mmCIF file of C-alpha atoms in Angstrom:
data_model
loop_
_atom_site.group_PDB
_atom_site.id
_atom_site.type_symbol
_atom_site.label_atom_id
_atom_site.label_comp_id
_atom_site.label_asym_id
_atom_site.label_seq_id
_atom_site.Cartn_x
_atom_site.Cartn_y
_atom_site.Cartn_z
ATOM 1 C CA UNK A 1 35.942 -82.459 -11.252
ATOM 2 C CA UNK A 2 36.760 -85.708 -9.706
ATOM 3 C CA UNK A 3 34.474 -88.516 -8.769
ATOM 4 C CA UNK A 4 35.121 -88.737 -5.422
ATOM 5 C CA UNK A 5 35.375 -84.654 -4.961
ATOM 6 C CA UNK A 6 31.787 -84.857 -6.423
ATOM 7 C CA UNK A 7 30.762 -87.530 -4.122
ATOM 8 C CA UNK A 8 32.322 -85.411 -1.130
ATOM 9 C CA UNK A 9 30.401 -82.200 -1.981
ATOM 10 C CA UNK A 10 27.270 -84.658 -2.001
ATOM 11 C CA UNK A 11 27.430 -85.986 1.058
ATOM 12 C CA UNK A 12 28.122 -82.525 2.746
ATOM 13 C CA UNK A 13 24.820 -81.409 0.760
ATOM 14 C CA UNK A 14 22.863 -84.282 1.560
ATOM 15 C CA UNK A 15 23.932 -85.959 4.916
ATOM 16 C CA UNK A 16 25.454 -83.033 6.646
ATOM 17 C CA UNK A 17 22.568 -80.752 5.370
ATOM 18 C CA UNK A 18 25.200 -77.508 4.494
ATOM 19 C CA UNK A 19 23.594 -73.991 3.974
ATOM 20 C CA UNK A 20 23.854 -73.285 0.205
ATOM 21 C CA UNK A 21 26.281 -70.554 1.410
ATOM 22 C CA UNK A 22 28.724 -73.160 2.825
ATOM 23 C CA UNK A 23 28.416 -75.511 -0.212
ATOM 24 C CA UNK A 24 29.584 -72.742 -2.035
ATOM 25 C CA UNK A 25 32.613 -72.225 -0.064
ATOM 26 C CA UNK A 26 33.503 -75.627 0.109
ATOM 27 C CA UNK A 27 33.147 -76.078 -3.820
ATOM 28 C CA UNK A 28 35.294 -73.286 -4.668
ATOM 29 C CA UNK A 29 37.907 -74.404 -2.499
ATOM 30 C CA UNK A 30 37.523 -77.428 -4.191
ATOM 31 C CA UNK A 31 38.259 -75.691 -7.601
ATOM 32 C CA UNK A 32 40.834 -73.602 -6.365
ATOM 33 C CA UNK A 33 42.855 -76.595 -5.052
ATOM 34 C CA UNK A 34 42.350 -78.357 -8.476
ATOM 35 C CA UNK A 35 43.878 -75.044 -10.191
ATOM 36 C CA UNK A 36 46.631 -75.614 -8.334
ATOM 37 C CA UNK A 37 46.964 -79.193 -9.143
ATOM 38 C CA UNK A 38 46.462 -78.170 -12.928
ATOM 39 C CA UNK A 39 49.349 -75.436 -12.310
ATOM 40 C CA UNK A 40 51.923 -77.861 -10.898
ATOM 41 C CA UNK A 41 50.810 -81.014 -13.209
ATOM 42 C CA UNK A 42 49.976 -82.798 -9.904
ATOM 43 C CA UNK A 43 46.966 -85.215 -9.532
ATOM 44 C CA UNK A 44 45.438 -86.039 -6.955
ATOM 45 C CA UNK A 45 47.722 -90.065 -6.559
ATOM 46 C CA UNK A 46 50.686 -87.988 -6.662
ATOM 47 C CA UNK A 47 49.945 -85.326 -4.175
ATOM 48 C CA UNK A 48 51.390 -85.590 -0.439
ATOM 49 C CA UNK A 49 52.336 -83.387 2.073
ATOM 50 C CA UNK A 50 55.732 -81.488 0.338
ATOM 51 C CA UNK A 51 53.087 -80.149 -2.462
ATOM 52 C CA UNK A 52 50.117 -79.395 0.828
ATOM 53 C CA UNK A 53 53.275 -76.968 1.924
ATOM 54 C CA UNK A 54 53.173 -75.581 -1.045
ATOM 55 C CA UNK A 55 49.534 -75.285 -1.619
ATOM 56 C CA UNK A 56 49.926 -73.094 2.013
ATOM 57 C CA UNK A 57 51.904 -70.814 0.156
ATOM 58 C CA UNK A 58 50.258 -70.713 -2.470
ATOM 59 C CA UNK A 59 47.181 -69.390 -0.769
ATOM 60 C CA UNK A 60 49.693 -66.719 1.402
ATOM 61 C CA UNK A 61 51.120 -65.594 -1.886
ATOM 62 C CA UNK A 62 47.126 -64.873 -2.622
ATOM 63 C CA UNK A 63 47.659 -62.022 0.190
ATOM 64 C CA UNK A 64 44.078 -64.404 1.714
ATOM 65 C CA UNK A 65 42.876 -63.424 5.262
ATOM 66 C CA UNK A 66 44.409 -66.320 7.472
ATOM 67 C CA UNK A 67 40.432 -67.354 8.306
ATOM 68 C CA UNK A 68 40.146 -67.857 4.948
ATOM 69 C CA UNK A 69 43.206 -70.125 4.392
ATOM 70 C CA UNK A 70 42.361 -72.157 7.227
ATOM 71 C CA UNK A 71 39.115 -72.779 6.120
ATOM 72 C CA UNK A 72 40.619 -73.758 2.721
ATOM 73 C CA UNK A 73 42.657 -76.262 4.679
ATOM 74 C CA UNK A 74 40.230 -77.704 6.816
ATOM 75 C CA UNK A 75 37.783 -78.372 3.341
ATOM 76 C CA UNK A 76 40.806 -80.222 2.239
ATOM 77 C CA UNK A 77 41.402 -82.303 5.412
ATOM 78 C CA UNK A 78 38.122 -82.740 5.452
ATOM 79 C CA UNK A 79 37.663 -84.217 2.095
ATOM 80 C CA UNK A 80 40.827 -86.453 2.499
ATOM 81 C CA UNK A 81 38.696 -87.546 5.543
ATOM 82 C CA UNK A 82 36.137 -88.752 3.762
ATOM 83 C CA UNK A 83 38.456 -90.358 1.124
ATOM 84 C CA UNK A 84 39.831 -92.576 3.600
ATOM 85 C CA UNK A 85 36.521 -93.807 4.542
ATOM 86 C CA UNK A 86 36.498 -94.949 0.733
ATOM 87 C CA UNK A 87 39.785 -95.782 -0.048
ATOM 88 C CA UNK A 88 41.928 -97.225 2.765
ATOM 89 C CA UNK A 89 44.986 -96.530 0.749
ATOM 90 C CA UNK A 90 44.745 -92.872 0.558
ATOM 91 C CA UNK A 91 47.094 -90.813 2.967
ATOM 92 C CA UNK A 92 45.970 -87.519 3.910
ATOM 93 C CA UNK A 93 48.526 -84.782 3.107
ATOM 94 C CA UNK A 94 47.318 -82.030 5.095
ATOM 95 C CA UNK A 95 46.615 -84.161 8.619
ATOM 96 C CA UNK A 96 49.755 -82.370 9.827
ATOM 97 C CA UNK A 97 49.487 -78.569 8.255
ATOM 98 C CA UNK A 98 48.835 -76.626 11.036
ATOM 99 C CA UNK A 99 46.906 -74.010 10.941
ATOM 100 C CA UNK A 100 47.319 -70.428 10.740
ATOM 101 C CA UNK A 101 46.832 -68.286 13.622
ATOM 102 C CA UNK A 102 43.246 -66.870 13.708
ATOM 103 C CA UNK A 103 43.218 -63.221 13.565
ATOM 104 C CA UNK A 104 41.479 -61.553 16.497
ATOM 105 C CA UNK A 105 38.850 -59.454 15.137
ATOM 106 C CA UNK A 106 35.603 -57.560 17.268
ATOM 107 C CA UNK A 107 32.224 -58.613 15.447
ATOM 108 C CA UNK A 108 30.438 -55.691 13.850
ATOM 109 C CA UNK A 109 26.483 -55.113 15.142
ATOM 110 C CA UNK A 110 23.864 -52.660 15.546
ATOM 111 C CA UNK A 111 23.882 -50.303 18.383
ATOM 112 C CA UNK A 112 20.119 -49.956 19.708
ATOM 113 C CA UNK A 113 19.390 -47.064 18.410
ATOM 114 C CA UNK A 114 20.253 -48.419 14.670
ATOM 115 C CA UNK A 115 17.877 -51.748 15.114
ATOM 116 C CA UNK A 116 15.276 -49.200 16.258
ATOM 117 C CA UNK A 117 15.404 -47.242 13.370
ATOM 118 C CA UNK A 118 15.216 -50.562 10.747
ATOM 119 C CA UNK A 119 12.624 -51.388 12.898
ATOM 120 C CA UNK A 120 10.817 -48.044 12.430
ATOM 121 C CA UNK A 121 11.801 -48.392 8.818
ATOM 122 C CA UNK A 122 9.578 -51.837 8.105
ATOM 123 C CA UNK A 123 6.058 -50.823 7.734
ATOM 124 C CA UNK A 124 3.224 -53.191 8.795
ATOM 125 C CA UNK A 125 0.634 -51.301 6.567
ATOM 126 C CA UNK A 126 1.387 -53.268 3.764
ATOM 127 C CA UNK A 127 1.451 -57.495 3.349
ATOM 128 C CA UNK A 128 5.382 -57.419 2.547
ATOM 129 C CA UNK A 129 6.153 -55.305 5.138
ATOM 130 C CA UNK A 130 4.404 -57.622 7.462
ATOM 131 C CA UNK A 131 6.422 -60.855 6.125
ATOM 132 C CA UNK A 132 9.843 -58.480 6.634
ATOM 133 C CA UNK A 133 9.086 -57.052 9.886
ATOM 134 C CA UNK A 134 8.857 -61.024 11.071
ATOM 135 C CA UNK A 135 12.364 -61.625 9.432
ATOM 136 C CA UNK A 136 13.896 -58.801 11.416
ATOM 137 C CA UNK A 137 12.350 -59.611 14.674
ATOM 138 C CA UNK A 138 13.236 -63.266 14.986
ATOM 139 C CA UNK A 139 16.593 -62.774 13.730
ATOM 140 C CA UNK A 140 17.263 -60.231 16.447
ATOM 141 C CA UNK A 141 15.365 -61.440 18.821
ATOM 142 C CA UNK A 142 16.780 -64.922 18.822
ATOM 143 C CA UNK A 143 19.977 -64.825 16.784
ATOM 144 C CA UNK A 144 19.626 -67.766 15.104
ATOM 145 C CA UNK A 145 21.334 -68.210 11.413
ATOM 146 C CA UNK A 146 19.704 -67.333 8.251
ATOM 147 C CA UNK A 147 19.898 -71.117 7.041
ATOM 148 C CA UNK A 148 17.930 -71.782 10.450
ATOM 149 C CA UNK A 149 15.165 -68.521 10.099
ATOM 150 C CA UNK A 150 14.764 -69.854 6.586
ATOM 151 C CA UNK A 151 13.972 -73.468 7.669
ATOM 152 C CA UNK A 152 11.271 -72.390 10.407
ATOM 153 C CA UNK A 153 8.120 -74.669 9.645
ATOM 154 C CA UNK A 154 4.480 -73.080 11.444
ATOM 155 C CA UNK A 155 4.766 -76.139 13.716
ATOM 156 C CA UNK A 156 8.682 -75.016 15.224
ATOM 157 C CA UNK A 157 6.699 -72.434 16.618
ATOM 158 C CA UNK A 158 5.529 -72.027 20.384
ATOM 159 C CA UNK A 159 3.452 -68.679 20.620
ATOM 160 C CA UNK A 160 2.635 -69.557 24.296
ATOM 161 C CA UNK A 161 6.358 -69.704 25.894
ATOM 162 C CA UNK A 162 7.233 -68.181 23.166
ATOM 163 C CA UNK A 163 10.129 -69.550 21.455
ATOM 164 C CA UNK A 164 10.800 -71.701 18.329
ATOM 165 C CA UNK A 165 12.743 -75.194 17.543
ATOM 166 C CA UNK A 166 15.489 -74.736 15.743
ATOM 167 C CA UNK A 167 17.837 -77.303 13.645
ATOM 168 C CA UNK A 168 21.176 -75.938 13.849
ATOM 169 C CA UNK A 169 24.580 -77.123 12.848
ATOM 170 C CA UNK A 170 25.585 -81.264 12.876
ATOM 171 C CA UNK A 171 21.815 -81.691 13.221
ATOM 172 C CA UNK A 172 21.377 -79.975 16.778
ATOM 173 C CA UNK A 173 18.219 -79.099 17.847
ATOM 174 C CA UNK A 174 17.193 -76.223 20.298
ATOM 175 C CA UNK A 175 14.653 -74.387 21.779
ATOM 176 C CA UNK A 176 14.837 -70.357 21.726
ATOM 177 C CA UNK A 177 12.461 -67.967 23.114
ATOM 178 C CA UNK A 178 11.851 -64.873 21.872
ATOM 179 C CA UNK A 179 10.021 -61.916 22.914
ATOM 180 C CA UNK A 180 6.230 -60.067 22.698
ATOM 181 C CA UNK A 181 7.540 -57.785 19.739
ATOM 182 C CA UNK A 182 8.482 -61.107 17.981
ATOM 183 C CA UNK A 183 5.389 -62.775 18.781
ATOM 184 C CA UNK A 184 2.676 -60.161 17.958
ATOM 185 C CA UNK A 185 4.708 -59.914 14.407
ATOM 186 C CA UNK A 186 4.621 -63.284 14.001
ATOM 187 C CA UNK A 187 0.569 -63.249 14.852
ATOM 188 C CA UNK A 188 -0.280 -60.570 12.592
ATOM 189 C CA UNK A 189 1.665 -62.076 10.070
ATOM 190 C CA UNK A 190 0.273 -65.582 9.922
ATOM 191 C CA UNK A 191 -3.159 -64.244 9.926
ATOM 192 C CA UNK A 192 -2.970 -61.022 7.815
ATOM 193 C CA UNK A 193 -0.519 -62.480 5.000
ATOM 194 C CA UNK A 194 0.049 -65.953 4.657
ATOM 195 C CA UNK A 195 -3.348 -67.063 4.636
ATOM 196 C CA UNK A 196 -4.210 -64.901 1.324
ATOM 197 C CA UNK A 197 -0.955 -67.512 -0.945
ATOM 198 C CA UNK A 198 -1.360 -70.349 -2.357
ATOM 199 C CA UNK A 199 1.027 -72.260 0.044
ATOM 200 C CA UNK A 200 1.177 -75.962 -0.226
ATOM 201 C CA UNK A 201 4.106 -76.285 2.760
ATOM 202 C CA UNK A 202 4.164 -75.868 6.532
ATOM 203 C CA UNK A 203 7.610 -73.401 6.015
ATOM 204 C CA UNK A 204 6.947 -70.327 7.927
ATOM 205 C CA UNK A 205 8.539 -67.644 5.641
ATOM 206 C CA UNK A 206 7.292 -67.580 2.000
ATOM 207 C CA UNK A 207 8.131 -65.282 -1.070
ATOM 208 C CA UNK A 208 5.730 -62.924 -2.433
ATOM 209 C CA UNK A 209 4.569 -66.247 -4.661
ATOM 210 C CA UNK A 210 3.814 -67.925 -1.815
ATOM 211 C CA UNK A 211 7.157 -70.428 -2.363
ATOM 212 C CA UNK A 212 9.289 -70.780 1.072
ATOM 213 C CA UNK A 213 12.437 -67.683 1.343
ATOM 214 C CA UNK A 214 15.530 -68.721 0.268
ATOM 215 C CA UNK A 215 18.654 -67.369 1.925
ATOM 216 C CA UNK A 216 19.494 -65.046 -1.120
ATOM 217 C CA UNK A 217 15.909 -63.917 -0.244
ATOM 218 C CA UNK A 218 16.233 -63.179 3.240
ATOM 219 C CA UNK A 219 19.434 -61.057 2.555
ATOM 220 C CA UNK A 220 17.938 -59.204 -0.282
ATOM 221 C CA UNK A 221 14.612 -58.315 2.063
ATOM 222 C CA UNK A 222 17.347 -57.131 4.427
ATOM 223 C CA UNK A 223 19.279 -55.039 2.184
ATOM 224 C CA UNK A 224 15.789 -53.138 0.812
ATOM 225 C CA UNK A 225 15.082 -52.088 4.480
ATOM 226 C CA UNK A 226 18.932 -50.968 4.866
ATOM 227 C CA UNK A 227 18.243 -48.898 1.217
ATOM 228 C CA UNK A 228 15.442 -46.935 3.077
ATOM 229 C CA UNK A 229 16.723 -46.637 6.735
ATOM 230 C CA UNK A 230 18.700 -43.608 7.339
ATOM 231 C CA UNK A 231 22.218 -43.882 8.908
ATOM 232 C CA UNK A 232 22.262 -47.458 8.664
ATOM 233 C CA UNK A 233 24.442 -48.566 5.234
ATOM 234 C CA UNK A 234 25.270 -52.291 5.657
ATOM 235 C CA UNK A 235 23.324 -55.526 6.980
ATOM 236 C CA UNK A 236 23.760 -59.041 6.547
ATOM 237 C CA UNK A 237 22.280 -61.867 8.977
ATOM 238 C CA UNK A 238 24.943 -62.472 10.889
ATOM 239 C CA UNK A 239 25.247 -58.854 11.660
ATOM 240 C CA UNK A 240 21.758 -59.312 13.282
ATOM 241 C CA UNK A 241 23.517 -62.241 14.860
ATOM 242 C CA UNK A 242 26.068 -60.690 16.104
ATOM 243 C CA UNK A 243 24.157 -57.478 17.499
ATOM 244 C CA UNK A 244 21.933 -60.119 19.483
ATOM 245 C CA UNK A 245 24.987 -61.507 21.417
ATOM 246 C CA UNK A 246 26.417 -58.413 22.293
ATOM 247 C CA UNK A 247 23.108 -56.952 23.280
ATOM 248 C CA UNK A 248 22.001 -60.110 25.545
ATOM 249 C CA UNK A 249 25.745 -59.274 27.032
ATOM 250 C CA UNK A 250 25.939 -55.841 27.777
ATOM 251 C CA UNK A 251 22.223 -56.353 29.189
ATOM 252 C CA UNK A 252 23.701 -58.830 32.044
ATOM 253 C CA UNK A 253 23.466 -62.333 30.343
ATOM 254 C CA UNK A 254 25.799 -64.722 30.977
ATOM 255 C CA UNK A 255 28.202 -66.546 28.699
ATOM 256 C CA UNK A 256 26.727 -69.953 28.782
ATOM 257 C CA UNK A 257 23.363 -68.770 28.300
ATOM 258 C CA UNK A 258 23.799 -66.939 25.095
ATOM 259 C CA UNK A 259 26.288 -70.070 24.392
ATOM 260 C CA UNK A 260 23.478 -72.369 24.457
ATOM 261 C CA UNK A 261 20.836 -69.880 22.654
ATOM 262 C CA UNK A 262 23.441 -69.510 19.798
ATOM 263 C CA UNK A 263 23.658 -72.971 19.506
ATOM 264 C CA UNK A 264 27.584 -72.773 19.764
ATOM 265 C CA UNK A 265 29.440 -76.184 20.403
ATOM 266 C CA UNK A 266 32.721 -74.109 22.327
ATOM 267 C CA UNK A 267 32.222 -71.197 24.664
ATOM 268 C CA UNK A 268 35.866 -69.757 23.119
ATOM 269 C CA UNK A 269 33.483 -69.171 19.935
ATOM 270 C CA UNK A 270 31.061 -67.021 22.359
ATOM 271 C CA UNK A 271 33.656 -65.942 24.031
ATOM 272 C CA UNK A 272 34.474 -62.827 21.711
ATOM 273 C CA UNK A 273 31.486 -61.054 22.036
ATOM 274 C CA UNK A 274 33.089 -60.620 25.750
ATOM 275 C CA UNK A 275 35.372 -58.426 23.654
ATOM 276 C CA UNK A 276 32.785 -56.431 22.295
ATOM 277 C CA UNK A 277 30.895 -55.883 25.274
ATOM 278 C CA UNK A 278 33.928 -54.692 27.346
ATOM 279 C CA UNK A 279 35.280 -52.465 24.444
ATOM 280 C CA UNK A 280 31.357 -50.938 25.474
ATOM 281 C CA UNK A 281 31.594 -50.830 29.107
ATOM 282 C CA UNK A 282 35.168 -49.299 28.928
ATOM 283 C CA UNK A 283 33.076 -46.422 26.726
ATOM 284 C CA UNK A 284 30.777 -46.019 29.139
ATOM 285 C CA UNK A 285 33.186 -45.352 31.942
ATOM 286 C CA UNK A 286 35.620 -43.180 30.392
ATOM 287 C CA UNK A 287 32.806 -41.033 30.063
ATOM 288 C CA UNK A 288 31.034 -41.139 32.662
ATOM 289 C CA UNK A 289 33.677 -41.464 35.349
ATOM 290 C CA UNK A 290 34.635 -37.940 36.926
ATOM 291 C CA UNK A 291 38.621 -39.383 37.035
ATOM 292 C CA UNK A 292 38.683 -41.476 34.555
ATOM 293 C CA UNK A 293 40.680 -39.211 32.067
ATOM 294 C CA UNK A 294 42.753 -35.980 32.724
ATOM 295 C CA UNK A 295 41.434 -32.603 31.356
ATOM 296 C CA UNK A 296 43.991 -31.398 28.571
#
């Protein structure tokens, strides 16, 4: 790989503080775009925007979700960005690509009765259980991303309001309550479990080793409680995002509130849980209305 691709995926890593998740992403769009320079015996001097056109269809042709190519081109506008802060000859090909048209799409989340049951499923009986009933109840009960649950230190915490800081995307900080479920997990938890490791860190969530949770962990203590919680067959943290949105909607929150409590920069990115919550309310009336649909 290039120098200055390495040096790109760096910074992201180390100034803009990117989940290992996005890295990921960004790196394999990275090597993808190289393939394609390798395929067309193009470097990266004699690339410009003719050959960006073609990279487009190139990624069409891969039959991609159009998210998913425009995230591919805004990794490579972004790291001719950066270029240009290094070299002040380089030309970006791909300032003037537009875009693909983002496919509208309804979130998928829990309904109420599912979160109760993966609630019911997480026993508090035993020290693991305690450690993944407190996963589950702050990522519901605040909706705040896995790379943010997993970088909770003791200290973020607030047990009187209660709420806990957050560090969310471009370095933003917040404050987000949470609830007496959360809190009394969180309680029994930091004196029943994490006292008993050998923890030398301040990071709220630990392994069974006493180490601080990864991401990968996180999603695999999510996936055990989905393996023993009938009816419910997928979960992923942002599903538990997701379901927190749409429930804080339907329940009479406004926009800008859950806005600011998902840490979202644009309200149009909050906006679509509106979607969700009035493909709910438009349930709820056509069957409970008297008129609201002819008998057959």
């Amino acid at each position: 790989m290039e120098t200055i691709q390495e040096a790109y995926l760096y910074m992201l890593k180390v100034e803009r503080q990117f989940s290992e998740h996005t890295l990921k992403s960004y790196y394999d769009d990275i090597v993808q775009f190289n393939s394609f320079l390798e395929q067309e015996y193009l470097n990266l001097n004699t690339f410009e925007y003719k050959d960006a056109r073609n990279f487009l269809s190139f990624l069409y042709s891969k039959n991609l979700k159009r998210t998913t190519v425009s995230r591919k081109i805004s990794t490579l506008r972004s790291f001719y960005e950066y270029w240009m802060t290094q070299d002040e000859t380089v030309v970006n090909p791909f300032v003037q690509l537009v875009h693909p048209k983002k496919e509208q799409y309804l979130p998928h989340f829990f309904y109420e009765e599912e979160m109760e049951a993966l609630f019911q499923t997480v026993s508090t009986d035993v020290k693991k259980g305690m450690r993944d009933r407190v996963i589950l109840e702050l990522l519901y009960a605040t909706g705040i991303r896995v790379s943010e649950l997993v970088n909770i230190k003791i200290q973020d915490l607030d047990m009187q309001t209660p709420g806990v800081k957050v560090l969310g995307k471009g370095h933003k900080e917040r404050f987000v309550p949470f609830g007496e479920f959360c809190r009394q997990s969180i309680e029994v938890y930091l004196q029943e479990f994490k006292p008993k490791l050998n923890s030398n860190h301040d990071f709220l969530l630990v392994n069974m080793n006493g180490a601080p949770i990864t991401e990968r962990g996180v999603r695999y203590v999510l996936n055990d409680v989905v393996k023993r919680t009938a009816g419910v067959t997928e979960i992923h943290p942002h599903k538990l995002r997701h379901t927190f949105a749409t429930h804080m909607l339907n329940q009479g929150a406004d926009l800008r509130t859950v806005q600011s409590l998902l840490g979202h920069v644009n309200l149009s990115t909050t906006g679509r849980y509106t979607h969700v919550s009035n493909e709910q309310l438009k349930k709820v009336y056509l069957n409970a209305h008297p008129r609201a649909k002819k008998e057959s």
